[in-house]
Short mmCIF file of C-alpha atoms in Angstrom, two decimals:
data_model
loop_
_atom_site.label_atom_id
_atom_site.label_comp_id
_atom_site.label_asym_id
_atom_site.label_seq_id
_atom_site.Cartn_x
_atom_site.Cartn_y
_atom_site.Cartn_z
CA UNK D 171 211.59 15.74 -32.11
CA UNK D 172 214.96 16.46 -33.37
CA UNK D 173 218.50 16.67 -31.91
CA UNK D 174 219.10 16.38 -28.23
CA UNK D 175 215.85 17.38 -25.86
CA UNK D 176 216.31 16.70 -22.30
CA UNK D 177 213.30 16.71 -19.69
CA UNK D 178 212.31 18.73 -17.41
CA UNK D 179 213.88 22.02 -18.37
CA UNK D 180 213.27 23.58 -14.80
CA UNK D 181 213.57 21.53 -11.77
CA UNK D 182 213.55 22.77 -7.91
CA UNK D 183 213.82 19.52 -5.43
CA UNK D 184 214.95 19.61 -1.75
CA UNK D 185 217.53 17.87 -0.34
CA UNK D 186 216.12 14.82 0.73
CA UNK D 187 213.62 14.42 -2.74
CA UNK D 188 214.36 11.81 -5.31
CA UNK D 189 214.37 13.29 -9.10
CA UNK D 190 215.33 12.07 -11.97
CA UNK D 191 217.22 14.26 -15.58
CA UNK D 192 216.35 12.75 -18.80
CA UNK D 193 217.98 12.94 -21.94
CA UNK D 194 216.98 11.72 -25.77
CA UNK D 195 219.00 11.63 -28.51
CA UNK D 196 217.45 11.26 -32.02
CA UNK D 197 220.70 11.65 -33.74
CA UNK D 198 221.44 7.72 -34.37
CA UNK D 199 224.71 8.58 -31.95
CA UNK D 200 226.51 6.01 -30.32
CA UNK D 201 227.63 8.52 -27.23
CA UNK D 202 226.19 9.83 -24.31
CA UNK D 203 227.55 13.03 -22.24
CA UNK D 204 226.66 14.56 -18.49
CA UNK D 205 227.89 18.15 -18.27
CA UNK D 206 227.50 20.50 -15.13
CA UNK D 207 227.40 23.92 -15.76
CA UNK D 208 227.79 26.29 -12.80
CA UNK D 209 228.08 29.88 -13.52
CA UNK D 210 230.79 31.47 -14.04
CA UNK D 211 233.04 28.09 -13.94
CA UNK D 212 233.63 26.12 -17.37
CA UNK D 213 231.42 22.51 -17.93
CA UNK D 214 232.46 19.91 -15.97
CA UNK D 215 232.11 16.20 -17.61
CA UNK D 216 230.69 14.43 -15.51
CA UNK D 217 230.03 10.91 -17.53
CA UNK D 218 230.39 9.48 -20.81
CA UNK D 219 228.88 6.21 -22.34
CA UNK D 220 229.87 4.71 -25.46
CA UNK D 221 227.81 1.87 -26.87
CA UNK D 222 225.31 1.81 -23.61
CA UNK D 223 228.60 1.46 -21.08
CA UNK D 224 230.15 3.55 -19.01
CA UNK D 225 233.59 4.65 -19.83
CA UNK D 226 234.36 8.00 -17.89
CA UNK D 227 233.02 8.85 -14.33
CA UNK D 228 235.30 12.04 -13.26
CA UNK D 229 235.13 11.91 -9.43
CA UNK D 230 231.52 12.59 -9.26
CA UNK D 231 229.98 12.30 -5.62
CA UNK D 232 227.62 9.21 -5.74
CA UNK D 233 224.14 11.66 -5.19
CA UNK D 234 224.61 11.89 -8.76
CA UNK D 235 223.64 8.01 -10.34
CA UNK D 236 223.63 7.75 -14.13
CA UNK D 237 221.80 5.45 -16.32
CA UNK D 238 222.01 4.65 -19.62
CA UNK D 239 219.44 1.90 -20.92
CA UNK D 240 220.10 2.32 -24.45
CA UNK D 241 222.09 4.54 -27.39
CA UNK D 242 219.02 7.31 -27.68
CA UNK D 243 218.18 7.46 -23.74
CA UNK D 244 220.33 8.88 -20.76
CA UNK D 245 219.02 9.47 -17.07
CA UNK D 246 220.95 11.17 -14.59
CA UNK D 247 219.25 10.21 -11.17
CA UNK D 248 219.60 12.97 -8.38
CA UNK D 249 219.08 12.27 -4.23
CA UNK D 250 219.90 13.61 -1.39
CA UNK D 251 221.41 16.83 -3.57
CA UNK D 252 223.32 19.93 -1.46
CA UNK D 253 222.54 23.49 -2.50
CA UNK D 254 225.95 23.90 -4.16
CA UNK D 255 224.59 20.91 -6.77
CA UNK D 256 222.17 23.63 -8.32
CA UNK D 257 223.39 24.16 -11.32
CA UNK D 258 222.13 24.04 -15.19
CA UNK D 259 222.88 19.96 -16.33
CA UNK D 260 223.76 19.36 -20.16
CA UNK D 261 223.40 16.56 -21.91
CA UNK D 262 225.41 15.77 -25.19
CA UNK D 263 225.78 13.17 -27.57
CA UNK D 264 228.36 12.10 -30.07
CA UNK D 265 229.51 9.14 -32.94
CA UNK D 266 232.17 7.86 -31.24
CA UNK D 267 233.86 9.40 -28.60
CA UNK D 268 237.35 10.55 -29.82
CA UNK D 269 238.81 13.39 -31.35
CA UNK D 270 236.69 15.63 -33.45
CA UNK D 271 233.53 13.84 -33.53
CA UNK D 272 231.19 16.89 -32.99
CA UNK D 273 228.61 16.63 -29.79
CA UNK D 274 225.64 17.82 -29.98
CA UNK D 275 223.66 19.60 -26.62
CA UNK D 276 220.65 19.31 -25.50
CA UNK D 277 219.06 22.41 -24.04
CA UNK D 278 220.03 21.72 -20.69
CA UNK D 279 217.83 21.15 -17.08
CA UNK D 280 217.90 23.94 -15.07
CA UNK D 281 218.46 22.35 -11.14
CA UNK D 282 217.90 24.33 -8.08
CA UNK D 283 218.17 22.20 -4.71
CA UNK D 284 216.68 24.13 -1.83
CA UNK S 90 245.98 18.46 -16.90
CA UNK S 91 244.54 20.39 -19.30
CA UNK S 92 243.41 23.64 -19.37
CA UNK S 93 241.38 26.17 -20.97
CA UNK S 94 241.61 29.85 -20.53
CA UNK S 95 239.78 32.29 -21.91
CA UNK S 96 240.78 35.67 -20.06
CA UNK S 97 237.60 37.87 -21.36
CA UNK S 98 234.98 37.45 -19.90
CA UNK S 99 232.51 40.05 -21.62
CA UNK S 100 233.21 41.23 -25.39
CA UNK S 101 231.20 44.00 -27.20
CA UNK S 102 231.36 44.48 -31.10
CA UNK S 103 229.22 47.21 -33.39
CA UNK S 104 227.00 45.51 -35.78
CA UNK S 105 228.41 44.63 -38.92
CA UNK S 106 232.42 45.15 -37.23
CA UNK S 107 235.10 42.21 -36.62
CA UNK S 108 235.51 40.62 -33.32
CA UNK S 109 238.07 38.65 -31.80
CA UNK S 110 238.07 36.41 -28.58
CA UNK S 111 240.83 34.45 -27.38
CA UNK S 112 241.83 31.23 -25.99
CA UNK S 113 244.77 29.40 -24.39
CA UNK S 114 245.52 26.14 -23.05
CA UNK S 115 248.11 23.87 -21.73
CA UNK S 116 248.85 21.19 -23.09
CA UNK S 117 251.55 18.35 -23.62
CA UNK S 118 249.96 16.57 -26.17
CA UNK S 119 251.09 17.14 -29.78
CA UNK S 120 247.63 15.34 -31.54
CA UNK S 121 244.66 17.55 -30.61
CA UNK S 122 241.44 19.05 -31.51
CA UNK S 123 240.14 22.47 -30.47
CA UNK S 124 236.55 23.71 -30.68
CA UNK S 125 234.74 26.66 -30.29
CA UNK S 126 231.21 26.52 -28.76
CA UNK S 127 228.48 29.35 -29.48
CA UNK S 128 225.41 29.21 -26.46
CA UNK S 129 222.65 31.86 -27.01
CA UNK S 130 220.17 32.35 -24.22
CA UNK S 131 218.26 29.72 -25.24
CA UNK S 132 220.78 27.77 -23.77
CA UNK S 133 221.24 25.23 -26.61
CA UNK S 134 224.76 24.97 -27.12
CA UNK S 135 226.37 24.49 -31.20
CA UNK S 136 229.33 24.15 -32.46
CA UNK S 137 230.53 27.01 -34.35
CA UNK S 138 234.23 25.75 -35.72
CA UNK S 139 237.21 23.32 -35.28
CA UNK S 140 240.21 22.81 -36.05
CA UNK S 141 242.54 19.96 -35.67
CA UNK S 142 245.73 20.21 -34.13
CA UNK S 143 248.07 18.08 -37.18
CA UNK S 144 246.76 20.93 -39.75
CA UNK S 145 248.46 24.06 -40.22
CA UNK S 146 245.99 25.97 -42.26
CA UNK S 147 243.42 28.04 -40.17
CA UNK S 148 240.04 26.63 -40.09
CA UNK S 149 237.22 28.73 -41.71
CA UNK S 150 233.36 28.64 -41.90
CA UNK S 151 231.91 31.54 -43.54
CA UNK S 152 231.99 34.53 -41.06
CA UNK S 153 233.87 32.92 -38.18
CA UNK S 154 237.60 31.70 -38.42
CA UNK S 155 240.37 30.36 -36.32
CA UNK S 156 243.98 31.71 -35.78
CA UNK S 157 245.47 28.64 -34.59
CA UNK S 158 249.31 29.28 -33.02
CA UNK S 159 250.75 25.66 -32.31
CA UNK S 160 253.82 26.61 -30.66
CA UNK S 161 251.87 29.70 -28.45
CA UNK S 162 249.27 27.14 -27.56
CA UNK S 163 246.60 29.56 -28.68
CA UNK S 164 243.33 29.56 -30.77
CA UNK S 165 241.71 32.67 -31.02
CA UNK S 166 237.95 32.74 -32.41
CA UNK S 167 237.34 36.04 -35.07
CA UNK S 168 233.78 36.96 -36.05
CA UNK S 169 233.87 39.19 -39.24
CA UNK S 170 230.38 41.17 -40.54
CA UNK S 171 229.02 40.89 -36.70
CA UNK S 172 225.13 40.08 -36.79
CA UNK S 173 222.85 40.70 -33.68
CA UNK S 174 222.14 37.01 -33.44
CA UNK S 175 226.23 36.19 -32.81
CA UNK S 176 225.20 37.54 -29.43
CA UNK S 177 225.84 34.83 -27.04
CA UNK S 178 228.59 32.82 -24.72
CA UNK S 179 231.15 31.37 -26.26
CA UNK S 180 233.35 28.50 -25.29
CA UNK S 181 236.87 27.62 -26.27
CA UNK S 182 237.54 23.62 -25.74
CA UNK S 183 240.05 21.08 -26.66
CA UNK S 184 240.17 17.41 -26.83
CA UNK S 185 243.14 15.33 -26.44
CA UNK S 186 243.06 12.86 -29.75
CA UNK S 187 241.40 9.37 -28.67
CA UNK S 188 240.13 10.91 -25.69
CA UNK S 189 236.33 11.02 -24.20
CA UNK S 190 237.25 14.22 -21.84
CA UNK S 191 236.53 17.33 -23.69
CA UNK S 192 237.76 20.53 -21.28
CA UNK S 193 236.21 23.83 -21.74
CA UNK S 194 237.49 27.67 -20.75
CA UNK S 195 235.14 29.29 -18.74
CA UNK S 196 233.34 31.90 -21.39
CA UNK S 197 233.20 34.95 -23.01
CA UNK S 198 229.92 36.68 -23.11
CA UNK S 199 229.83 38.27 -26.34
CA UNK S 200 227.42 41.42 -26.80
CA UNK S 201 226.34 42.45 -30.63
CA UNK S 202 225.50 46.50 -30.57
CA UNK S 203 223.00 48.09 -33.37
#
């Protein structure tokens, strides 16, 4: 595998399931990115971790619980979701996090909450 | 806050013809980067061009190029020698310099005619 996969690519869960995003890197980055994208509406950020920690959580309801157990690996853990969460969720990754370090995207999980 | 607008929302070009698609944003910063993003269907999303805000000259890679306007706050995205597979969204975005929050303007969905 190379660049940025995530897994699965198509995901339908009701509201009360339990599911869980994952995202690889095999880019040797140092930089992990959540994006929602809803359509019509430009990506939301949703987190960032640099080196493993946590450094930007933009007001995101707590249904959405990330996880990041190392530089390559990034889990976005999903419960009790609303219908207005469906949406497709990106994952990027960077070196470093500031100015124009590029990031690269995964393919993106397509979420549908019923 | 900053902002990203991109007021088309659907471009068409003839094969082989020049393109343009615009962006603004607002913005009190004076050290910057700006981005443009190409997604195809596939949903993986690249990075087609960017251009930092301290340079005057225009970025350029091969077909596409930039005409960045400081002082209008604009950075409009021109596609020369069209090809069918430039069909796709595309997404302005700027990043303030030391900065993990990368916004992005909403899209333009660019169609490529034969």
């Amino acid at each position: 595998e190379t660049g940025v996969t995530q897994t699965p690519r198509h995901l339908v869960m009701g509201m009360t399931n339990k599911k869980s995003l994952k995202c690889e890197q095999h880019l040797g980055h140092n930089a992990m990115y959540w994006y929602k994208q809803s359509a019509k509406k430009p990506l939301e950020l949703m987190f960032v971790y640099s080196l493993e920690e946590r450094v930007e959580n933009n007001s995101v309801p707590s249904r959405f619980s990330p996880e990041c157990p190392n530089s390559s690996h990034l889990f976005l853990h999903l419960h009790t979701l609303q219908p207005e969460d469906s949406a497709l969720y990106l994952c990027a990754s960077s070196y470093g996090t500031s100015g124009s370090n590029e990031q690269f995207f995964g393919p993106g999980t397509r979420l549908t909450v019923l | 806050a900053q902002t990203v607008t991109q007021s088309q929302p659907e471009m068409s070009v003839q094969e082989a013809e020049t393109v343009t698609l615009s962006c603004t944003y607002d913005t009190s910063e004076s050290d910057y980067y700006l981005f443009w993003y190409k997604q195809p269907p596939s949903r993986q999303m690249i990075l087609v061009i960017r251009q930092e805000a301290y340079k005057q000259q225009n970025a350029t890679e091969n077909r596409f190029s930039v005409n960045f306007q400081k002082a209008a706050k604009s950075f409009s995205l021109k596609i020369s020698d069209s090809q069918l597979g430039d069909a796709a969204m595309y997404f302005c975005a700027y990043r303030r310099a030391n900065n993990n929050d990368m916004r992005f303007g909403a899209g333009t969905r660019l169609t490529v005619k034969p």
